[in-house]
Coordinates of C-alpha atoms and ligand atoms in Angstrom, one line a residue:
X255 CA 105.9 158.8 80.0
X256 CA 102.7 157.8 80.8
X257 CA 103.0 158.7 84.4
X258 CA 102.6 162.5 84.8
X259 CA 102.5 164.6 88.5
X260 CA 98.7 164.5 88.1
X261 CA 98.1 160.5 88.0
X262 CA 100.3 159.8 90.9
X263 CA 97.7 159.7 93.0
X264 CA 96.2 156.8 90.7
X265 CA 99.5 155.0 90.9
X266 CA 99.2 155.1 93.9
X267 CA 95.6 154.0 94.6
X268 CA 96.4 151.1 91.7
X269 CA 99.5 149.9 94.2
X270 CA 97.4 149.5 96.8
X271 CA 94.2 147.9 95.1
X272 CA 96.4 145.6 93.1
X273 CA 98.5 144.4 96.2
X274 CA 101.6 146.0 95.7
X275 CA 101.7 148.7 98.8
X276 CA 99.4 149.1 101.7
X277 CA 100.2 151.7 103.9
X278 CA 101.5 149.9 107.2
X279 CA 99.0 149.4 110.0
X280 CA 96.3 150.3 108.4
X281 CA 93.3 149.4 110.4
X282 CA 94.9 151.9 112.7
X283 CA 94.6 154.7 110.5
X284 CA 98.8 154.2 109.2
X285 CA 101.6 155.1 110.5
X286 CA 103.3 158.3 108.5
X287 CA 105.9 156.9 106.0
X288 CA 106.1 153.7 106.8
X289 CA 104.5 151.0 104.0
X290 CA 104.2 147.4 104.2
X291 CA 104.6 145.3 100.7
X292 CA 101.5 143.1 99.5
X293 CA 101.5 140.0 97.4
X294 CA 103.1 141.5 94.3
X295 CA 105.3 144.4 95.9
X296 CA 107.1 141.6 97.8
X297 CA 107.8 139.9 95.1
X298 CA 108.5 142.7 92.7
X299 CA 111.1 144.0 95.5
X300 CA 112.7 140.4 96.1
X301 CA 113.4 140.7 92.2
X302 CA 115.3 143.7 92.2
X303 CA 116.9 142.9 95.1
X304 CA 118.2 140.0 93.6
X305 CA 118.8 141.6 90.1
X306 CA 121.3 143.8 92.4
X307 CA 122.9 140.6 94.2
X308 CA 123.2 138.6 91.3
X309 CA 124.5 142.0 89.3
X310 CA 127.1 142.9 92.3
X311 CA 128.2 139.6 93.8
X312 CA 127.8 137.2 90.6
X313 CA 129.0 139.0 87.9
X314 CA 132.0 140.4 89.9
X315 CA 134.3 138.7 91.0
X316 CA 136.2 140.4 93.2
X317 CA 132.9 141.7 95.4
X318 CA 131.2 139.4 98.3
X319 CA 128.0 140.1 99.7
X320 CA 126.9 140.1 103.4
X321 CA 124.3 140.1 106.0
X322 CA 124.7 142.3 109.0
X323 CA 122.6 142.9 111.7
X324 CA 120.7 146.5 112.0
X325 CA 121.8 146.4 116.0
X326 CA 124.8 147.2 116.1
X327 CA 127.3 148.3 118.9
X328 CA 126.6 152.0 119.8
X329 CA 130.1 153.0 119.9
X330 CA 129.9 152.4 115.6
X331 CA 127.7 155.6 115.4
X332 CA 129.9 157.8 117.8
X333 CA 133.0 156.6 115.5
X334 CA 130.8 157.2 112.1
X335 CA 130.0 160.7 112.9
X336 CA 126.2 160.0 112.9
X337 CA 125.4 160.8 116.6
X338 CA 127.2 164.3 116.0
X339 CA 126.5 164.8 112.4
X340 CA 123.9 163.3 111.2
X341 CA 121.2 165.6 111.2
X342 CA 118.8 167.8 109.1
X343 CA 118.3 171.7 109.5
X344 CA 115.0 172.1 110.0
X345 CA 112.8 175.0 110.8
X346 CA 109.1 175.0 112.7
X347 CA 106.7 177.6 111.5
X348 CA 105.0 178.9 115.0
X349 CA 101.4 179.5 113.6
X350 CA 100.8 175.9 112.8
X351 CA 103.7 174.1 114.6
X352 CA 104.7 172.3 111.0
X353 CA 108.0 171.4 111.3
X354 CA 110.2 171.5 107.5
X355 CA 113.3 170.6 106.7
X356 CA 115.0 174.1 105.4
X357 CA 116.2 172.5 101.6
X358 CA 112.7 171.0 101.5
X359 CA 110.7 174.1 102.4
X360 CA 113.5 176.6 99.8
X361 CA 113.2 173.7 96.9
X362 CA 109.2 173.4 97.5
X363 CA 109.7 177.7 96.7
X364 CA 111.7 177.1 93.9
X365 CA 109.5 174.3 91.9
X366 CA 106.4 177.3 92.5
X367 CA 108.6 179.8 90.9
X368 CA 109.3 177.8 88.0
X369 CA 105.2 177.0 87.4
X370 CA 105.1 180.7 87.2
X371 CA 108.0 181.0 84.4
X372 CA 109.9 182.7 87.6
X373 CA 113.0 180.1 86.6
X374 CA 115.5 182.9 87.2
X375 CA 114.4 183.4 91.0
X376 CA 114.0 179.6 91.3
X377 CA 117.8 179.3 90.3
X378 CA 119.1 182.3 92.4
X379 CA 117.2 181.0 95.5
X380 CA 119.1 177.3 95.4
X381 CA 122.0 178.8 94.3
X382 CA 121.9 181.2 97.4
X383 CA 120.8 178.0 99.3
X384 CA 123.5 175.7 98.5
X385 CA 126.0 178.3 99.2
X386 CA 124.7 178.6 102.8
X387 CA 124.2 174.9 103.1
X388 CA 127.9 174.7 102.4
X389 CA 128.8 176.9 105.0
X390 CA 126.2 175.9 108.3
X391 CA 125.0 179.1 107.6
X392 CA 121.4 178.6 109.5
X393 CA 121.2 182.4 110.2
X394 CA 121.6 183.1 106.6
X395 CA 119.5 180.1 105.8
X396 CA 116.5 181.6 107.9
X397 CA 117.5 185.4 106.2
X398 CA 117.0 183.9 102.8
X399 CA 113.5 182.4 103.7
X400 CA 112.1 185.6 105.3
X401 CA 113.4 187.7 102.7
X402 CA 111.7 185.6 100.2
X403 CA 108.6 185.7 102.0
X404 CA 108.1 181.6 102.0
X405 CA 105.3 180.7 103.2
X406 CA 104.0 177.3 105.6
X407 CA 101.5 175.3 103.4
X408 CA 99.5 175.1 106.3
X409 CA 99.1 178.3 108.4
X410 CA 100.2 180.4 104.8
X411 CA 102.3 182.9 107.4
X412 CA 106.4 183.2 107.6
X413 CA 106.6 183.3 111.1
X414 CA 109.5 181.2 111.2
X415 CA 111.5 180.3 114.5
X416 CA 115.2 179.8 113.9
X417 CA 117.2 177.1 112.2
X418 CA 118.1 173.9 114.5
X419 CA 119.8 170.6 113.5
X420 CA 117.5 167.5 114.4
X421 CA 119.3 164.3 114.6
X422 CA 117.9 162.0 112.6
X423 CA 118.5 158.4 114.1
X424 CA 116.2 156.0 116.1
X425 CA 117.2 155.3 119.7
X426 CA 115.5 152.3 121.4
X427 CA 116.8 150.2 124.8
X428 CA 118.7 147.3 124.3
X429 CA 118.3 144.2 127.0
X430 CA 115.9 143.4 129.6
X431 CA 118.4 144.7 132.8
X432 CA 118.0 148.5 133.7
X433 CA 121.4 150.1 134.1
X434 CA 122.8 152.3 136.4
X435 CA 123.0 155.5 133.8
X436 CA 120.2 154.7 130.9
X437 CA 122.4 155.9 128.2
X438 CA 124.1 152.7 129.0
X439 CA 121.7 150.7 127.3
X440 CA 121.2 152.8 124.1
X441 CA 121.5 151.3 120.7
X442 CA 120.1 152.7 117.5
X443 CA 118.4 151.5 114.7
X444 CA 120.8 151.9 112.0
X445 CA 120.5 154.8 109.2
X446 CA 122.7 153.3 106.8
X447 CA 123.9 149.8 106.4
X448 CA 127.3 150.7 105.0
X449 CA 128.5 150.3 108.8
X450 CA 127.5 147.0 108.8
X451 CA 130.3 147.0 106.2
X452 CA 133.1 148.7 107.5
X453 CA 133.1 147.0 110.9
X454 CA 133.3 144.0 109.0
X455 CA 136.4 144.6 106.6
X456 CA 139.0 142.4 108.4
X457 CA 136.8 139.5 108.5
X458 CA 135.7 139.5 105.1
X459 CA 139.2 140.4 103.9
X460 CA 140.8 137.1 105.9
X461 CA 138.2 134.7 105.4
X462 CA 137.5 135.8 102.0
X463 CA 141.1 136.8 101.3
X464 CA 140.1 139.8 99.1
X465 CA 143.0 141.8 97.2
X466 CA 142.2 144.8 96.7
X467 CA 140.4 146.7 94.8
X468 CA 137.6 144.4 96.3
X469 CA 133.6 145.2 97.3
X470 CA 131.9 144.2 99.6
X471 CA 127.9 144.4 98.9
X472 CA 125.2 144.5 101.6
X473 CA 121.0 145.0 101.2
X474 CA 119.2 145.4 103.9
X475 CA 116.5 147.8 105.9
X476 CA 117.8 151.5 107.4
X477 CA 115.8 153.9 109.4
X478 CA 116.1 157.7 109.8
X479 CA 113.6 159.7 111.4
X480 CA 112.5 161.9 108.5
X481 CA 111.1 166.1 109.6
X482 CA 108.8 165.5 106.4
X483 CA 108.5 161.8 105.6
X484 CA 106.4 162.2 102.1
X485 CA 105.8 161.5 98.5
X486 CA 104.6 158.4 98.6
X487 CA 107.5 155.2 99.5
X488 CA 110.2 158.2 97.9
X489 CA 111.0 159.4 101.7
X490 CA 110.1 156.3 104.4
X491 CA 111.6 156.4 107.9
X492 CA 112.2 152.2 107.6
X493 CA 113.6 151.4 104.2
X494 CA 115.5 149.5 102.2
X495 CA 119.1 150.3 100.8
X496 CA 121.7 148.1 98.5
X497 CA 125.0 149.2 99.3
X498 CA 128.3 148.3 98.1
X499 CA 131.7 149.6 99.7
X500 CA 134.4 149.3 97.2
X501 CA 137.8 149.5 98.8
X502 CA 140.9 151.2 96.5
X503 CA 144.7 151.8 97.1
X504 CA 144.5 155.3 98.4
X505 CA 145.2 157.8 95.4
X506 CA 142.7 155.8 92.9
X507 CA 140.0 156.2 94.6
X508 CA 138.8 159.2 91.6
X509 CA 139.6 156.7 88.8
X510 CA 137.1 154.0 90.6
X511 CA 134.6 156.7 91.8
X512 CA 134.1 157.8 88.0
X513 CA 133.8 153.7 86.7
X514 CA 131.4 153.3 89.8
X515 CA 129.2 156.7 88.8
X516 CA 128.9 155.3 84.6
X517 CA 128.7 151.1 86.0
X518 CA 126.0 152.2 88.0
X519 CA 123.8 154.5 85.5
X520 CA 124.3 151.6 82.9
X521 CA 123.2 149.4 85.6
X522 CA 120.0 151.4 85.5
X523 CA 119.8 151.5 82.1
X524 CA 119.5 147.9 81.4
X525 CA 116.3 147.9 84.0
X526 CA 114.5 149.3 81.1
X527 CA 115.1 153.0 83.1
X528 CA 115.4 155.2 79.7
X529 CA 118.9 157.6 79.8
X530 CA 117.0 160.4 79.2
X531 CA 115.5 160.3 82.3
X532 CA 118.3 159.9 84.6
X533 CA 120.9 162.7 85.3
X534 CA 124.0 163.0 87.6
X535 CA 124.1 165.6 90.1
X536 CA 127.2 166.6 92.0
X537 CA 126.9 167.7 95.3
X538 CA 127.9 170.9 96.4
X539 CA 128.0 170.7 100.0
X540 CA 130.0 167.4 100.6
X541 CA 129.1 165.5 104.0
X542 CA 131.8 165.0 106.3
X543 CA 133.6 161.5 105.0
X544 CA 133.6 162.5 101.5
X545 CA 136.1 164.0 99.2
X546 CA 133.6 163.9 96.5
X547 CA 130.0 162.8 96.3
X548 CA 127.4 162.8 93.4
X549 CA 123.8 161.7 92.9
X550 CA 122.4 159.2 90.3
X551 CA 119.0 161.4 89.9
X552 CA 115.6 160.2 88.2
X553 CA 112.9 162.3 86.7
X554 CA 109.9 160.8 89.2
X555 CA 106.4 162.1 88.3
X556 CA 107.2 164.7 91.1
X557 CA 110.6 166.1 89.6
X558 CA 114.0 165.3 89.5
X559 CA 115.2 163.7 92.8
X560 CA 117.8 161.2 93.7
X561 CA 117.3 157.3 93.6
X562 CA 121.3 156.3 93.8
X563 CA 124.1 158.4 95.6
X564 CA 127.8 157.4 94.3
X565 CA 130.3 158.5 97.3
X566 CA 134.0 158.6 97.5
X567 CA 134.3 158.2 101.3
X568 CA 138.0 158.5 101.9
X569 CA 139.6 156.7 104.4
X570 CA 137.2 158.4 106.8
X571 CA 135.4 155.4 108.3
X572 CA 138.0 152.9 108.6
X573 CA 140.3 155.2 110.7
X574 CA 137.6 156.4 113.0
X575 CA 136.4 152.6 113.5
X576 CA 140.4 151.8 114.2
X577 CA 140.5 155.0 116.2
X578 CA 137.2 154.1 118.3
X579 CA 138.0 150.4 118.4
X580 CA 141.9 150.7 119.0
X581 CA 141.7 147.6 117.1
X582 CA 144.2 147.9 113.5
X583 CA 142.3 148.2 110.3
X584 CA 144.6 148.0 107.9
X585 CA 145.7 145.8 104.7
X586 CA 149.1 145.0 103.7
X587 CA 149.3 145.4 100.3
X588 CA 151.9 142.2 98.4
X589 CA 151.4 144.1 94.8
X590 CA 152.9 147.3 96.0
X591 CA 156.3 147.3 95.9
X592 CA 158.8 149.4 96.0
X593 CA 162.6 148.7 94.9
X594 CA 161.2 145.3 94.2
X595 CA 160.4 144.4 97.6
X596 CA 156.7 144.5 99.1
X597 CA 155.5 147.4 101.3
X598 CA 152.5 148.9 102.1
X599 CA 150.4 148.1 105.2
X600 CA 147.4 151.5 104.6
X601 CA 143.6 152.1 105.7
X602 CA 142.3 151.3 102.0
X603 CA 140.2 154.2 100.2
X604 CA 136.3 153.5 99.7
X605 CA 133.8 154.1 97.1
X606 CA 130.4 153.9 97.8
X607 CA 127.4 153.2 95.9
X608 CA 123.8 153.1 97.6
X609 CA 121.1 152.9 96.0
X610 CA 117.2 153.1 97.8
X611 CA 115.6 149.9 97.3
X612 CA 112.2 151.0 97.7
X613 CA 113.4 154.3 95.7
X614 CA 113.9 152.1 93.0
X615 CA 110.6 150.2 93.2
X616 CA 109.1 153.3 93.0
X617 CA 111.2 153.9 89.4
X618 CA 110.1 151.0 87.8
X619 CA 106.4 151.1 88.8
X620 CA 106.2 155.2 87.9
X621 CA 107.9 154.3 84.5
X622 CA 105.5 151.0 84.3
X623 CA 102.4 152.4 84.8
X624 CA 100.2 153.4 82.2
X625 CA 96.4 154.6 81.3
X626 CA 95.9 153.4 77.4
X627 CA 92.5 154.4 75.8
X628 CA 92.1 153.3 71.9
X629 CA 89.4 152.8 69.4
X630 CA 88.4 149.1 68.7
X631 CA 88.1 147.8 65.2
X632 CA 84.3 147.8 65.7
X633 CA 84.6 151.7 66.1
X634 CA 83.8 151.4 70.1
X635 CA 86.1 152.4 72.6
X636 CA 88.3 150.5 75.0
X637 CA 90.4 151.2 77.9
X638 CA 93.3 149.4 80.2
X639 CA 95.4 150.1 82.9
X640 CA 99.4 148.1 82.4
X641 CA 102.2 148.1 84.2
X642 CA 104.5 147.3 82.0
X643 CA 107.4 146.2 83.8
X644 CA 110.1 144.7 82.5
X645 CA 109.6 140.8 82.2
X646 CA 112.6 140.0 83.9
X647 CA 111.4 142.0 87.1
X648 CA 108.0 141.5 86.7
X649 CA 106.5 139.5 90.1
X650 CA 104.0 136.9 88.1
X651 CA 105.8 135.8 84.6
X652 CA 103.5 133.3 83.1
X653 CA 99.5 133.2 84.3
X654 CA 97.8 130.3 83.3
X655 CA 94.2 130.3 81.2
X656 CA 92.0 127.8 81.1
X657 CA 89.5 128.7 78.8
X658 CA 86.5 126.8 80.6
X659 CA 86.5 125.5 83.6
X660 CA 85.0 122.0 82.2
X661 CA 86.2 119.6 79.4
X662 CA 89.4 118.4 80.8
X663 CA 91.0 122.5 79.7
X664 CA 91.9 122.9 83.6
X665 CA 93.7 119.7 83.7
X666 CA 96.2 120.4 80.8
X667 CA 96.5 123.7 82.2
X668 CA 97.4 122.5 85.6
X669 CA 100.0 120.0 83.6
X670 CA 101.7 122.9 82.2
X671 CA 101.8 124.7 85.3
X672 CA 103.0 121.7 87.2
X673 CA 105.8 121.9 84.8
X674 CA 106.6 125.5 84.7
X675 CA 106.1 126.6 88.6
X676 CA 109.6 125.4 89.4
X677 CA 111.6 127.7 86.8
X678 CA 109.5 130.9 87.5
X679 CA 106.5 132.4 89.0
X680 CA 103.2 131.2 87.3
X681 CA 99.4 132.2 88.0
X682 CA 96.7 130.0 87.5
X683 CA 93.0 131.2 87.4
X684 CA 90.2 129.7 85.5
X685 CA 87.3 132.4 87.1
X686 CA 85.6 134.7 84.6
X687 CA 85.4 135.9 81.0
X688 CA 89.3 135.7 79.3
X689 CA 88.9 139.2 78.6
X690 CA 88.6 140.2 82.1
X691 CA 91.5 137.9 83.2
X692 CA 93.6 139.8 80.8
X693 CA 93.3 143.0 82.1
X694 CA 93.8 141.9 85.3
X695 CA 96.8 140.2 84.8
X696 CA 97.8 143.9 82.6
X697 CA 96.6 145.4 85.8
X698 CA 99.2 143.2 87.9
X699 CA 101.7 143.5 85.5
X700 CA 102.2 139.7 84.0
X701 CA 104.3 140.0 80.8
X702 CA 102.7 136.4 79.2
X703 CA 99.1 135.0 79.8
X704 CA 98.5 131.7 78.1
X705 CA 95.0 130.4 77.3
X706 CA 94.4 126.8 77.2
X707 CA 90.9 125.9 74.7
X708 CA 89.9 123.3 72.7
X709 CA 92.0 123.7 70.0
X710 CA 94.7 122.6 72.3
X711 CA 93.1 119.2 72.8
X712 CA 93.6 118.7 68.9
X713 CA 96.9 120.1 68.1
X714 CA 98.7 120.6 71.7
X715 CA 98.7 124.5 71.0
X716 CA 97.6 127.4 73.1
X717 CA 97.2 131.4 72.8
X718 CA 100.0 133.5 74.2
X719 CA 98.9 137.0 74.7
X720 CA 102.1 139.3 75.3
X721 CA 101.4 142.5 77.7
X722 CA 102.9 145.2 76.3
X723 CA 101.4 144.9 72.8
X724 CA 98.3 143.0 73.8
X725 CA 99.3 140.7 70.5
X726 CA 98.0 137.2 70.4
X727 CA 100.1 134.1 68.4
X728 CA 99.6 130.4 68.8
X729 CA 101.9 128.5 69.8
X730 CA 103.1 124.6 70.5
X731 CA 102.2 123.9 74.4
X732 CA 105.9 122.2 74.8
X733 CA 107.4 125.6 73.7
X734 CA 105.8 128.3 76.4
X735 CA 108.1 127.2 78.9
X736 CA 111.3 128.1 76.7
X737 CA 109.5 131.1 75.0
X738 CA 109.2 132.4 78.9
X739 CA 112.5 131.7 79.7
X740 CA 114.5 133.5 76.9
X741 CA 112.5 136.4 77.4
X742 CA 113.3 136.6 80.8
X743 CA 116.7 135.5 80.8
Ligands
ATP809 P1 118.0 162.4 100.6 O1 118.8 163.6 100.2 O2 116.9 162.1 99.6 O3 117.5 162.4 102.0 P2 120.3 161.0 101.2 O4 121.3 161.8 100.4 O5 120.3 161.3 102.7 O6 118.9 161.1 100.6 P3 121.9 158.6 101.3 O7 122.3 158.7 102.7 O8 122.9 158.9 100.2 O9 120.6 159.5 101.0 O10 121.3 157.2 101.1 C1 121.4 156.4 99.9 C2 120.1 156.1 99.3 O11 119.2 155.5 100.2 C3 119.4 157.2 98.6 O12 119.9 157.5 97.3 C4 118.0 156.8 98.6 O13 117.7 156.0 97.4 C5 117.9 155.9 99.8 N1 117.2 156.6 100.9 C6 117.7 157.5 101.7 N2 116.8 158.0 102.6 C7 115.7 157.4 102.3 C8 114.3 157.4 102.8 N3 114.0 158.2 103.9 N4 113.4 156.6 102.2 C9 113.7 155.9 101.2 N5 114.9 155.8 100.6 C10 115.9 156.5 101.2

């Protein structure tokens, strides 16, 4: 991997100069953990957002996709568990006021053990960890941290107050008309958009009339108030997720949660995401809907960490949304029979899978970028910076070369724009040396950069320069379009 811990920080300097990622606000010195998406980030995000759609709701047939709005009715979260549970322990050290979230601050000890060749401490201390996780144990939780003598990056003391829960979800007011008790009017931003999903079942089950096993799929933003919002777009407090809630006959839902946990690794896989760098990681302490949970974990320049959680989530929301709502949730299920005859009216099983958009930009980009330095034939040296990412992804497909900007080169070039902008995204420019245009375009990450000269006046071919190997062919002017095509098919 070209990408190691200590050229992060160019990754992210080349995001920004590049116009993938600006930090939001910026005029206004940012706002923490919140990014907004330039030219090329856009359009490299609309592509694997619609990689997932097209992957989800195309290629399956039994799963339909939906829009829901991020207000939703405030009652949803009561039912969901998130205005009671869904919260971080966090602890606030008293010398500089820095406030951690307690698995961040113990797995931030751990990762410095291992630099040391400490692995055996590293492993005890999340072991220990995990265990108290399991149980709530924030007395224990704060025990482990003193007795380890972890320190605050800031003030470098461990004076430590205790453990508390934070909440982690955005309140805001909702309408213009103040009522009489202000809680009244609270909605919340939502943290997850599987609700969006669950409140929804009976509709999209009569309209669409699903059978089950059906999914239903979902993208769309999600906020959470993050203690430490960092590394980069990893931890954002507005982001992006792809969900899909899978609904089983109660008693599969192991069998679908294990084809769900090896679909969606594949799925990863054939993004160009190498298996070796992926890993599943079961989770110990499972939250309160789930009767098993893992994580879909990537090796990111910063360490393992998770891009894709696969849950089983039990029955759990459905009955508390029928519970809340006193509205049935239920399907009547024709296949099941019993004696012959149809029963079977249940709250269906789910199986989630939710993967981070933005979580998943940051995959491919980490994995795309790349310093290359070689020796020219000429003996000199020679330098680029690629993102290599894969050309069915990539934001720009095709840019556009005239050689000159005279001798009718930027007409022909125009012409074969003119006939390729409607299938995918092309880039014309006709300013500066071709060299120069090349890297930029490796700089942007454009897979195919055709150059239009005088040659092509005679014979109706042009240069295609491919990215990744910086190789050079010619080619018949009536074929790019094709050529483009397959390889992005
Ligand atoms: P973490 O343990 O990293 O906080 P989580 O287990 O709370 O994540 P889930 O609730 O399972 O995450 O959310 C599903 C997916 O949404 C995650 O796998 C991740 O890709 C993405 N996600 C969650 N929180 C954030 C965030 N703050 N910023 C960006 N992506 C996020």
């Amino acid at each position: 991997m070209a990408n190691e811990a200590n050229n992060f920080q160019e990754l992210i300097s080349h995001c920004k100069e590049y116009g993938y990622i600006f930090q939001s606000s910026e005029i206004y010195d940012g706002l923490a953990a919140v990014y907004d998406y330039g030219q090329n980030g856009a359009q490299l995000k609309k592509n694997i957002r619609d990689y997932w759609w097209k992957s989800m709701t195309q290629l399956h047939d039994n799963i339909v996709g939906i829009d829901a709005a991020i207000f939703m009715h405030p009652t949803t979260w009561k039912a969901s568990g998130h205005v009671d549970n869904f919260s971080d322990p966090m602890i606030d050290n008293k010398d500089s006021n820095k406030r951690y979230r307690v698995d961040h601050l113990i797995e931030g000890f751990a990762d410095e053990q291992r630099t040391t060749g400490n692995d055996k401490l590293a492993d005890e201390v999340l072991a220990s960890m995990d265990a108290l996780l399991a149980k709530d144990d924030y007395a224990g939780l704060k025990k482990l941290i003193e007795d380890n003598n972890i320190k605050c990056a800031v003030s470098k003391t461990a004076n430590w107050t205790d453990v508390r829960q934070f909440n982690l979800m955005f309140k805001t007011e909702f309408g213009a008309v103040a009522a009489d008790n202000p809680d009244d009017n609270i909605v919340y931003l939502r943290p997850e958009t599987a609700q969006g999903i669950f409140v929804n079942f009976l509709n999209v089950q009569k309209t669409g009339r699903m059978k089950i096993p059906f999914g239903i799929a979902q993208t769309g933003k999600a906020f959470r108030n993050e203690i430490v919002a960092r590394q980069f777009i990893f931890r954002m407090r507005e982001f992006e997720q792809m969900e899909m809630q899978f609904f089983v006959r109660p008693g599969t839902q192991m069998e679908w949660y294990n084809f769900w946990s090896a679909e969606r690794k594949k799925w990863h896989e054939s993004l160009g995401i190498p298996a070796g760098k992926l890993r599943f990681h079961d989770h110990v302490k499972l939250a309160h809907y789930a009767d098993a949970a893992l994580d879909i974990e990537f090796e990111f320049p910063f360490g393992w960490k998770e891009l894709e959680g696969i849950h089983s989530r039990t029955d759990f929301d459905l009955k508390q949304h029928q519970e809340f709502s006193k509205k049935k949730i239920q399907y009547f299920d024709n296949d099941l029979k019993e004696d012959g005859k149809p029963y079977g009216n249940y709250i269906p099983y789910v199986v989630e899978t939710s993967v981070g958009l933005d979580r998943l930009f940051l995959t491919i980009i980490s994995l795309a970028y790349a310093e290359e330095k070689w020796t020219k034939e000429d003996g000199t040296e020679d330098s680029r910076v690629v993102l290599k990412i894969p050309a069915k992804i990539a934001p720009t497909k095709l840019a556009i070369l005239p050689l000159l900007k005279k001798d009718g080169l930027p007409e022909i070039a125009r012409e074969l724009m003119n006939d390729c902008k409607n299938s995918f995204m092309c880039f014309y420019e006709e300013k500066d040396a071709i060299g120069k245009r090349y890297r930029r375009m490796d700089a942007i990450g454009t897979p195919f950069c055709v150059t239009i000269d005088h040659q092509t006046k005679e014979d109706n071919t042009v240069t295609i320069r491919y990215r990744d190997t910086m190789t050079q062919e010619r080619i018949a002017i009536s074929e790019v379009k094709n050529l483009v095509l397959e390889k992005i098919s």
